[in-house]
């Protein structure tokens, strides 16, 4: 609409480039999502969210800003939404799931940088992300070397970039670093918003985020059924929308879908026939609109039953204890909760392998497809021992290394089909 166009212009977006991006996004959504058979009706909510992803949701954020609320953008699940909400601000995930302005990006970053990082730069340089342009503060984090160094360059393009340091080992010193960094972040949020974070506000924020996670847990656990009541593509979408929807509305909408899915499970109604080979995806995050690999897998006669990913269970599986009574106790609970996230930037990282095996069992997966983004050292390196450990337990594993381009789609499809045949 014209309203949206003037909103995008005011945000400083490049309208022509933005039209091109929305065109590609809309086509991909139609071809990949709307073309699916027997989708749960509740997915209509996510279809609406996606059709308004740069429209209504941005308008809501701008209305919040007009009312004095701050918007904080993040690229990693280590940025605690609880602290942001407790300071009366809103957290949005900044999606980095599509290539954009690659020629300009490659003047600033080496070619052998992962697609996720390049995409974050492309959306900024191309002026096509209204979330990024709405943010009053953008939080970067020292995770992999690629991101850590990229934020130095991104800092020249983004006005209020805050960088959070993160530990690399699950040691006492590592925990102390995370605690110090979360305390520093809390203080930075208080400065940004002018709000002093109280125990009551923290408690309420913890409950809001836990409710969002619990709704997702409910949805994910229903995928253990055979036939599974929801496709992997649709479940991934719920995991993706988790990062930028209004928290309370997201929770209510996911719970409504779960009511429907429970009926489906009771009636043994699924999106794929019972007995369809079941795949667990494990590895790098899949941000909107990176639907390439799940699309290939679910067009190859298999169904995805779980995501061991930050856009998935690695990001949401733990709840934060809300029983503390003081700010210090609640902050300690937040540190405890996030310190369990088993990102491959940690060394060693045995919990991740345990979680993969646990998920294989819980969702009755027949095999694991390890998804590694090209040039992502943490996950590509970890993939090799993970594959070996799984195969030692007779869990078939296929290691995929890819990017956001479609050039390798045919070759990937052949490999995935051959793998599915074996299951
Ligand atoms: S907690 S997974 S969201 S860092 S794909 S940029 S690792 S080279 S994204 Fe992540 Fe936080 Fe960890 Fe999760 Fe680097 Fe790899 Fe690129 Fe990556």
Coordinates of C-alpha atoms and ligand atoms in Angstrom, one line a residue:
X1 CA 0.0 0.0 0.0
X2 CA 1.0 3.7 -0.3
X3 CA 1.2 3.9 3.5
X4 CA 3.8 1.2 3.6
X5 CA 5.8 2.8 0.7
X6 CA 6.0 6.1 2.6
X7 CA 6.9 4.2 5.8
X8 CA 9.7 2.4 3.9
X9 CA 10.9 5.7 2.4
X10 CA 11.0 7.3 5.8
X11 CA 13.1 4.4 7.1
X12 CA 15.6 5.1 4.3
X13 CA 15.0 1.9 2.3
X14 CA 15.9 1.7 -1.3
X15 CA 12.4 1.2 -2.7
X16 CA 13.4 -0.3 -6.0
X17 CA 15.8 -2.9 -4.4
X18 CA 13.2 -3.5 -1.7
X19 CA 10.5 -4.2 -4.3
X20 CA 12.9 -6.7 -5.9
X21 CA 13.5 -8.4 -2.6
X22 CA 9.8 -8.7 -1.7
X23 CA 9.1 -10.0 -5.2
X24 CA 11.6 -12.8 -4.8
X25 CA 10.4 -13.5 -1.2
X26 CA 6.8 -13.7 -2.3
X27 CA 7.5 -16.0 -5.2
X28 CA 9.6 -18.3 -3.0
X29 CA 6.8 -18.4 -0.4
X30 CA 4.2 -19.3 -3.0
X31 CA 6.3 -22.0 -4.6
X32 CA 7.6 -23.5 -1.4
X33 CA 5.0 -22.9 1.3
X34 CA 1.6 -22.4 -0.4
X35 CA 2.2 -25.3 -2.8
X36 CA 2.3 -27.7 0.2
X37 CA -0.6 -30.2 0.6
X38 CA -2.8 -30.7 3.7
X39 CA -1.3 -27.9 5.7
X40 CA -2.8 -27.2 9.1
X41 CA -5.4 -24.4 9.0
X42 CA -3.6 -22.6 11.8
X43 CA -0.7 -22.0 9.4
X44 CA -2.9 -19.3 7.9
X45 CA -1.6 -17.1 10.7
X46 CA 2.0 -17.5 9.6
X47 CA 1.0 -17.0 5.9
X48 CA -0.5 -13.7 7.1
X49 CA 2.6 -12.8 9.1
X50 CA 4.8 -13.5 6.1
X51 CA 2.7 -11.5 3.8
X52 CA 3.0 -8.6 6.2
X53 CA 6.5 -9.2 7.3
X54 CA 7.8 -5.8 6.0
X55 CA 4.3 -4.2 6.4
X56 CA 2.2 -4.6 9.4
X57 CA 4.9 -5.8 11.8
X58 CA 7.1 -2.9 10.9
X59 CA 4.2 -0.5 11.4
X60 CA 3.6 -2.0 14.9
X61 CA 7.3 -1.5 15.7
X62 CA 7.2 2.1 14.5
X63 CA 4.0 2.6 16.6
X64 CA 5.9 1.2 19.6
X65 CA 8.8 3.6 18.9
X66 CA 6.4 6.6 18.6
X67 CA 5.1 5.6 22.1
X68 CA 8.7 5.8 23.4
X69 CA 9.6 2.1 23.3
X70 CA 13.1 1.1 21.9
X71 CA 13.7 -1.6 19.4
X72 CA 16.8 -3.8 19.7
X73 CA 18.1 -6.0 16.8
X74 CA 20.1 -9.2 17.3
X75 CA 22.0 -11.7 15.2
X76 CA 22.3 -14.5 17.8
X77 CA 20.3 -16.5 20.4
X78 CA 22.8 -15.4 23.1
X79 CA 21.2 -12.0 23.3
X80 CA 18.7 -12.4 26.1
X81 CA 15.3 -11.3 25.2
X82 CA 14.4 -11.4 28.9
X83 CA 16.7 -8.4 29.6
X84 CA 15.4 -6.5 26.6
X85 CA 11.8 -6.9 27.6
X86 CA 12.5 -6.1 31.2
X87 CA 13.8 -2.7 30.1
X88 CA 10.5 -2.2 28.3
X89 CA 12.1 -2.6 24.8
X90 CA 11.4 -5.0 22.0
X91 CA 13.9 -7.5 20.6
X92 CA 13.8 -8.5 16.9
X93 CA 16.0 -11.1 15.2
X94 CA 17.7 -9.7 12.1
X95 CA 17.2 -12.3 9.4
X96 CA 20.1 -13.1 7.2
X97 CA 18.8 -15.8 5.0
X98 CA 19.2 -14.4 1.5
X99 CA 21.9 -13.1 -0.7
X100 CA 21.7 -9.4 -1.5
X101 CA 24.1 -6.8 -3.0
X102 CA 26.8 -9.5 -3.1
X103 CA 29.2 -7.5 -5.3
X104 CA 29.3 -4.7 -2.8
X105 CA 29.5 -7.1 0.1
X106 CA 32.5 -8.8 -1.4
X107 CA 34.4 -5.5 -1.5
X108 CA 34.1 -5.5 2.3
X109 CA 34.3 -9.1 3.2
X110 CA 36.5 -11.9 1.9
X111 CA 34.7 -14.2 -0.6
X112 CA 35.2 -17.1 1.8
X113 CA 32.9 -15.7 4.4
X114 CA 29.7 -17.6 5.3
X115 CA 26.4 -16.7 3.6
X116 CA 24.8 -15.6 6.9
X117 CA 27.4 -12.9 7.5
X118 CA 27.4 -11.8 3.9
X119 CA 23.7 -11.6 4.0
X120 CA 23.7 -9.3 7.1
X121 CA 26.0 -7.0 5.2
X122 CA 24.0 -7.2 2.0
X123 CA 20.8 -6.2 3.8
X124 CA 22.5 -3.2 5.3
X125 CA 24.3 -2.0 2.1
X126 CA 21.3 -2.7 -0.1
X127 CA 19.0 -0.8 2.3
X128 CA 16.3 -3.5 2.2
X129 CA 15.8 -4.5 5.8
X130 CA 13.1 -2.4 7.6
X131 CA 13.9 -4.2 10.9
X132 CA 17.5 -3.2 10.8
X133 CA 16.5 0.4 9.9
X134 CA 14.0 0.5 12.8
X135 CA 16.4 -0.7 15.4
X136 CA 17.6 1.8 18.1
X137 CA 20.4 -0.5 19.0
X138 CA 21.9 -3.5 17.1
X139 CA 23.7 -6.1 19.2
X140 CA 26.6 -8.1 17.7
X141 CA 28.4 -10.9 19.6
X142 CA 31.8 -12.4 19.6
X143 CA 30.9 -15.9 18.5
X144 CA 32.7 -17.3 15.4
X145 CA 35.7 -15.4 14.1
X146 CA 33.7 -14.4 11.0
X147 CA 31.1 -12.6 13.0
X148 CA 33.5 -11.2 15.5
X149 CA 35.6 -9.4 12.8
X150 CA 32.6 -8.6 10.6
X151 CA 31.1 -6.4 13.4
X152 CA 34.1 -4.2 13.2
X153 CA 33.2 -3.3 9.6
X154 CA 29.5 -3.4 10.2
X155 CA 30.0 -0.9 13.1
X156 CA 31.0 1.7 10.5
X157 CA 27.6 1.3 8.8
X158 CA 25.3 0.9 11.8
X159 CA 25.0 3.8 14.2
X160 CA 24.3 2.1 17.5
X161 CA 26.1 -1.3 17.3
X162 CA 26.8 -2.8 20.7
X163 CA 29.1 -5.8 20.8
X164 CA 28.7 -8.4 23.4
X165 CA 31.7 -10.7 24.3
X166 CA 31.0 -14.4 24.8
X167 CA 32.9 -17.2 26.3
X168 CA 34.3 -20.1 24.3
X169 CA 34.5 -22.7 27.0
X170 CA 32.0 -24.0 29.5
X171 CA 34.2 -23.4 32.5
X172 CA 33.8 -21.3 35.6
X173 CA 35.7 -18.5 33.9
X174 CA 33.4 -18.9 30.9
X175 CA 30.4 -18.5 33.1
X176 CA 31.8 -15.5 34.9
X177 CA 32.4 -13.8 31.5
X178 CA 28.9 -14.5 30.4
X179 CA 27.6 -13.1 33.7
X180 CA 29.8 -10.0 33.4
X181 CA 28.6 -9.4 29.8
X182 CA 24.9 -9.8 30.7
X183 CA 25.3 -7.3 33.6
X184 CA 27.0 -4.9 31.2
X185 CA 24.2 -5.5 28.6
X186 CA 21.6 -4.9 31.3
X187 CA 23.2 -1.6 32.1
X188 CA 23.4 -0.7 28.4
X189 CA 19.7 -1.4 28.0
X190 CA 18.9 0.8 31.0
X191 CA 20.8 3.6 29.4
X192 CA 19.1 3.1 26.1
X193 CA 15.6 3.1 27.5
X194 CA 16.0 5.1 30.6
X195 CA 14.2 2.3 32.5
X196 CA 15.7 0.7 35.6
X197 CA 15.2 -3.0 35.4
X198 CA 13.3 -4.3 38.5
X199 CA 12.9 -7.9 39.8
X200 CA 9.2 -7.7 38.9
X201 CA 9.9 -6.6 35.3
X202 CA 12.5 -9.3 34.9
X203 CA 10.2 -12.0 36.3
X204 CA 7.4 -11.0 33.9
X205 CA 9.8 -10.9 31.0
X206 CA 11.1 -14.4 31.8
X207 CA 7.5 -15.6 31.9
X208 CA 6.7 -14.0 28.6
X209 CA 9.7 -15.6 26.9
X210 CA 9.2 -18.9 28.6
X211 CA 5.6 -19.0 27.4
X212 CA 6.8 -18.4 23.8
X213 CA 9.3 -21.3 24.1
X214 CA 6.8 -23.6 25.8
X215 CA 4.3 -23.1 22.9
X216 CA 7.0 -24.1 20.5
X217 CA 7.9 -27.1 22.6
X218 CA 4.3 -28.2 22.4
X219 CA 4.4 -27.9 18.6
X220 CA 7.7 -29.6 18.2
X221 CA 6.8 -32.5 20.4
X222 CA 3.7 -33.2 18.3
X223 CA 6.0 -34.0 15.4
X224 CA 7.0 -37.2 17.2
X225 CA 3.8 -38.7 15.8
X226 CA 3.8 -40.8 12.7
X227 CA 2.3 -39.6 10.4
X228 CA 3.6 -36.2 11.5
X229 CA 0.8 -33.6 11.6
X230 CA 2.9 -30.7 10.3
X231 CA 5.6 -30.4 7.7
X232 CA 9.2 -29.6 8.6
X233 CA 8.9 -26.5 6.4
X234 CA 6.0 -25.2 8.4
X235 CA 7.6 -26.0 11.7
X236 CA 10.7 -24.2 10.6
X237 CA 8.6 -21.2 9.7
X238 CA 7.2 -21.1 13.3
X239 CA 10.8 -21.2 14.6
X240 CA 11.7 -18.4 12.3
X241 CA 8.7 -16.2 13.1
X242 CA 9.6 -16.7 16.8
X243 CA 12.3 -14.1 16.3
X244 CA 10.3 -11.1 15.3
X245 CA 6.6 -11.5 16.1
X246 CA 4.9 -9.9 19.0
X247 CA 5.6 -12.4 21.9
X248 CA 2.1 -12.8 23.3
X249 CA 0.5 -13.1 19.9
X250 CA 3.1 -15.6 18.8
X251 CA 2.4 -17.7 21.9
X252 CA -1.4 -17.6 21.3
X253 CA -1.1 -18.4 17.6
X254 CA 1.3 -21.4 18.1
X255 CA -0.9 -22.8 20.9
X256 CA -3.9 -22.5 18.5
X257 CA -2.0 -24.5 15.9
X258 CA -1.2 -27.1 18.5
X259 CA -4.8 -27.6 19.4
X260 CA -5.4 -28.4 15.8
X261 CA -2.3 -30.6 15.5
X262 CA -3.4 -32.6 18.6
X263 CA -6.7 -33.4 16.8
X264 CA -4.7 -34.4 13.7
X265 CA -2.5 -36.7 15.7
X266 CA -5.6 -38.3 17.4
X267 CA -7.1 -38.9 13.9
X268 CA -3.7 -40.1 12.5
X269 CA -3.9 -37.3 9.9
X270 CA -0.6 -36.2 8.6
X271 CA 1.0 -34.1 5.9
X272 CA 3.0 -37.1 4.6
X273 CA 1.9 -40.8 4.7
X274 CA 2.7 -42.8 7.7
X275 CA 6.1 -44.5 7.3
X276 CA 7.6 -41.6 5.4
X277 CA 11.4 -41.5 6.1
X278 CA 12.0 -39.1 9.0
X279 CA 14.9 -36.6 9.0
X280 CA 16.5 -34.6 11.8
X281 CA 18.3 -31.5 10.5
X282 CA 21.3 -30.4 12.6
X283 CA 23.7 -27.6 12.1
X284 CA 23.8 -23.9 11.2
X285 CA 20.8 -21.6 11.7
X286 CA 18.3 -21.3 8.9
X287 CA 17.1 -17.7 8.8
X288 CA 14.1 -16.4 6.8
X289 CA 13.9 -16.9 3.8
X290 CA 16.5 -19.7 3.7
X291 CA 14.2 -22.6 3.0
X292 CA 16.3 -24.3 0.4
X293 CA 17.5 -27.5 2.1
X294 CA 14.2 -28.3 3.9
X295 CA 12.4 -27.8 0.6
X296 CA 14.8 -30.2 -1.1
X297 CA 14.4 -32.8 1.6
X298 CA 10.6 -32.6 1.7
X299 CA 10.4 -32.8 -2.1
X300 CA 12.6 -35.9 -2.0
X301 CA 10.1 -38.1 -0.2
X302 CA 11.2 -37.5 3.4
X303 CA 9.7 -35.4 6.2
X304 CA 11.8 -33.3 8.6
X305 CA 10.8 -34.0 12.2
X306 CA 13.2 -31.7 14.1
X307 CA 15.8 -29.0 13.9
X308 CA 18.9 -29.1 16.1
X309 CA 19.6 -25.5 15.3
X310 CA 19.5 -22.0 16.8
X311 CA 16.4 -21.5 14.6
X312 CA 15.0 -24.6 16.3
X313 CA 15.6 -26.5 19.5
X314 CA 19.1 -25.3 20.3
X315 CA 17.7 -21.8 20.6
X316 CA 14.5 -22.6 22.5
X317 CA 14.8 -25.8 24.4
X318 CA 15.7 -24.4 27.8
X319 CA 13.4 -22.3 29.9
X320 CA 14.6 -19.7 32.4
X321 CA 13.9 -20.3 36.1
X322 CA 11.5 -17.6 37.2
X323 CA 11.5 -18.3 40.9
X324 CA 14.2 -15.9 41.9
X325 CA 13.1 -12.9 44.0
X326 CA 15.8 -10.4 43.5
X327 CA 17.3 -8.9 40.3
X328 CA 20.6 -10.7 41.1
X329 CA 18.8 -14.1 41.5
X330 CA 16.9 -13.6 38.3
X331 CA 20.0 -12.5 36.4
X332 CA 21.8 -15.6 37.6
X333 CA 18.9 -17.7 36.3
X334 CA 19.3 -16.0 32.9
X335 CA 23.0 -16.7 32.9
X336 CA 22.4 -20.3 33.8
X337 CA 19.8 -20.7 31.0
X338 CA 21.9 -19.2 28.2
X339 CA 25.1 -20.9 29.4
X340 CA 23.6 -24.2 28.3
X341 CA 23.3 -23.2 24.6
X342 CA 25.5 -25.6 22.8
X343 CA 26.7 -23.5 19.9
X344 CA 29.7 -24.9 18.0
X345 CA 31.8 -21.9 19.0
X346 CA 32.3 -23.7 22.3
X347 CA 35.2 -26.1 22.7
X348 CA 34.8 -28.9 23.5
X349 CA 31.0 -29.1 22.8
X350 CA 29.8 -32.5 23.9
X351 CA 26.3 -31.4 24.9
X352 CA 25.4 -30.8 21.2
X353 CA 26.1 -34.4 20.2
X354 CA 24.1 -35.6 23.2
X355 CA 21.2 -33.4 22.2
X356 CA 21.3 -34.6 18.6
X357 CA 21.1 -38.2 19.8
X358 CA 18.3 -37.3 22.2
X359 CA 16.3 -35.7 19.4
X360 CA 16.9 -38.6 17.1
X361 CA 15.2 -40.8 19.7
X362 CA 12.5 -38.4 20.7
X363 CA 11.3 -37.7 17.2
X364 CA 12.0 -41.2 15.9
X365 CA 14.3 -39.9 13.2
X366 CA 15.6 -42.4 10.7
X367 CA 18.6 -40.3 9.8
X368 CA 20.4 -37.0 10.4
X369 CA 21.2 -34.4 7.7
X370 CA 24.0 -32.1 8.9
X371 CA 23.5 -28.7 7.4
X372 CA 26.7 -26.7 7.3
X373 CA 27.0 -23.3 5.6
X374 CA 30.0 -23.1 3.3
X375 CA 33.0 -21.4 5.1
X376 CA 31.4 -21.9 8.6
X377 CA 34.4 -23.4 10.4
X378 CA 32.7 -24.1 13.8
X379 CA 29.9 -26.2 12.3
X380 CA 31.8 -27.8 9.4
X381 CA 34.6 -28.9 11.7
X382 CA 32.2 -30.2 14.3
X383 CA 30.2 -32.1 11.6
X384 CA 32.9 -34.6 11.0
X385 CA 33.1 -36.0 14.6
X386 CA 29.3 -35.7 14.9
X387 CA 28.8 -37.8 11.8
X388 CA 31.3 -40.4 13.0
X389 CA 29.7 -40.6 16.4
X390 CA 26.2 -41.0 14.9
X391 CA 27.3 -43.7 12.4
X392 CA 29.0 -45.5 15.3
X393 CA 25.5 -45.9 16.7
X394 CA 24.1 -46.9 13.3
X395 CA 22.3 -43.6 12.9
X396 CA 22.8 -42.7 9.2
X397 CA 24.1 -39.2 8.6
X398 CA 24.6 -37.0 5.5
X399 CA 26.8 -34.0 5.6
X400 CA 25.7 -31.1 3.4
X401 CA 27.8 -28.0 2.8
X402 CA 26.0 -25.3 0.9
X403 CA 25.2 -21.6 0.7
X404 CA 22.2 -19.5 -0.3
X405 CA 22.6 -19.9 -4.0
X406 CA 20.5 -22.3 -6.1
X407 CA 23.3 -23.4 -8.3
X408 CA 23.8 -26.6 -6.4
X409 CA 20.1 -27.4 -5.9
X410 CA 20.1 -30.2 -8.5
X411 CA 23.2 -31.9 -7.0
X412 CA 21.8 -31.6 -3.5
X413 CA 18.6 -33.1 -4.5
X414 CA 20.4 -36.1 -6.0
X415 CA 22.4 -36.6 -2.8
X416 CA 19.4 -36.2 -0.5
X417 CA 17.3 -38.6 -2.6
X418 CA 20.1 -41.2 -2.5
X419 CA 20.3 -40.8 1.3
X420 CA 16.6 -41.1 1.8
X421 CA 16.5 -44.3 -0.4
X422 CA 18.9 -45.9 2.2
X423 CA 16.7 -45.1 5.2
Ligands
LIG1 S1 24.5 -19.4 19.2 S2 24.9 -20.9 15.9 S3 23.0 -17.9 16.4 S4 26.6 -17.9 16.8 S5 27.1 -19.9 10.1 S6 28.0 -16.7 11.4 S7 28.8 -19.7 13.2 S8 30.5 -18.9 10.2 S9 25.4 -18.3 13.3 FE1 25.0 -18.7 15.5 FE2 24.7 -17.6 17.9 FE3 26.1 -19.9 17.6 FE4 23.5 -19.9 17.3 FE5 29.7 -18.0 12.1 FE6 29.0 -20.3 11.1 FE7 28.4 -18.2 9.8 FE8 27.2 -18.7 12.0

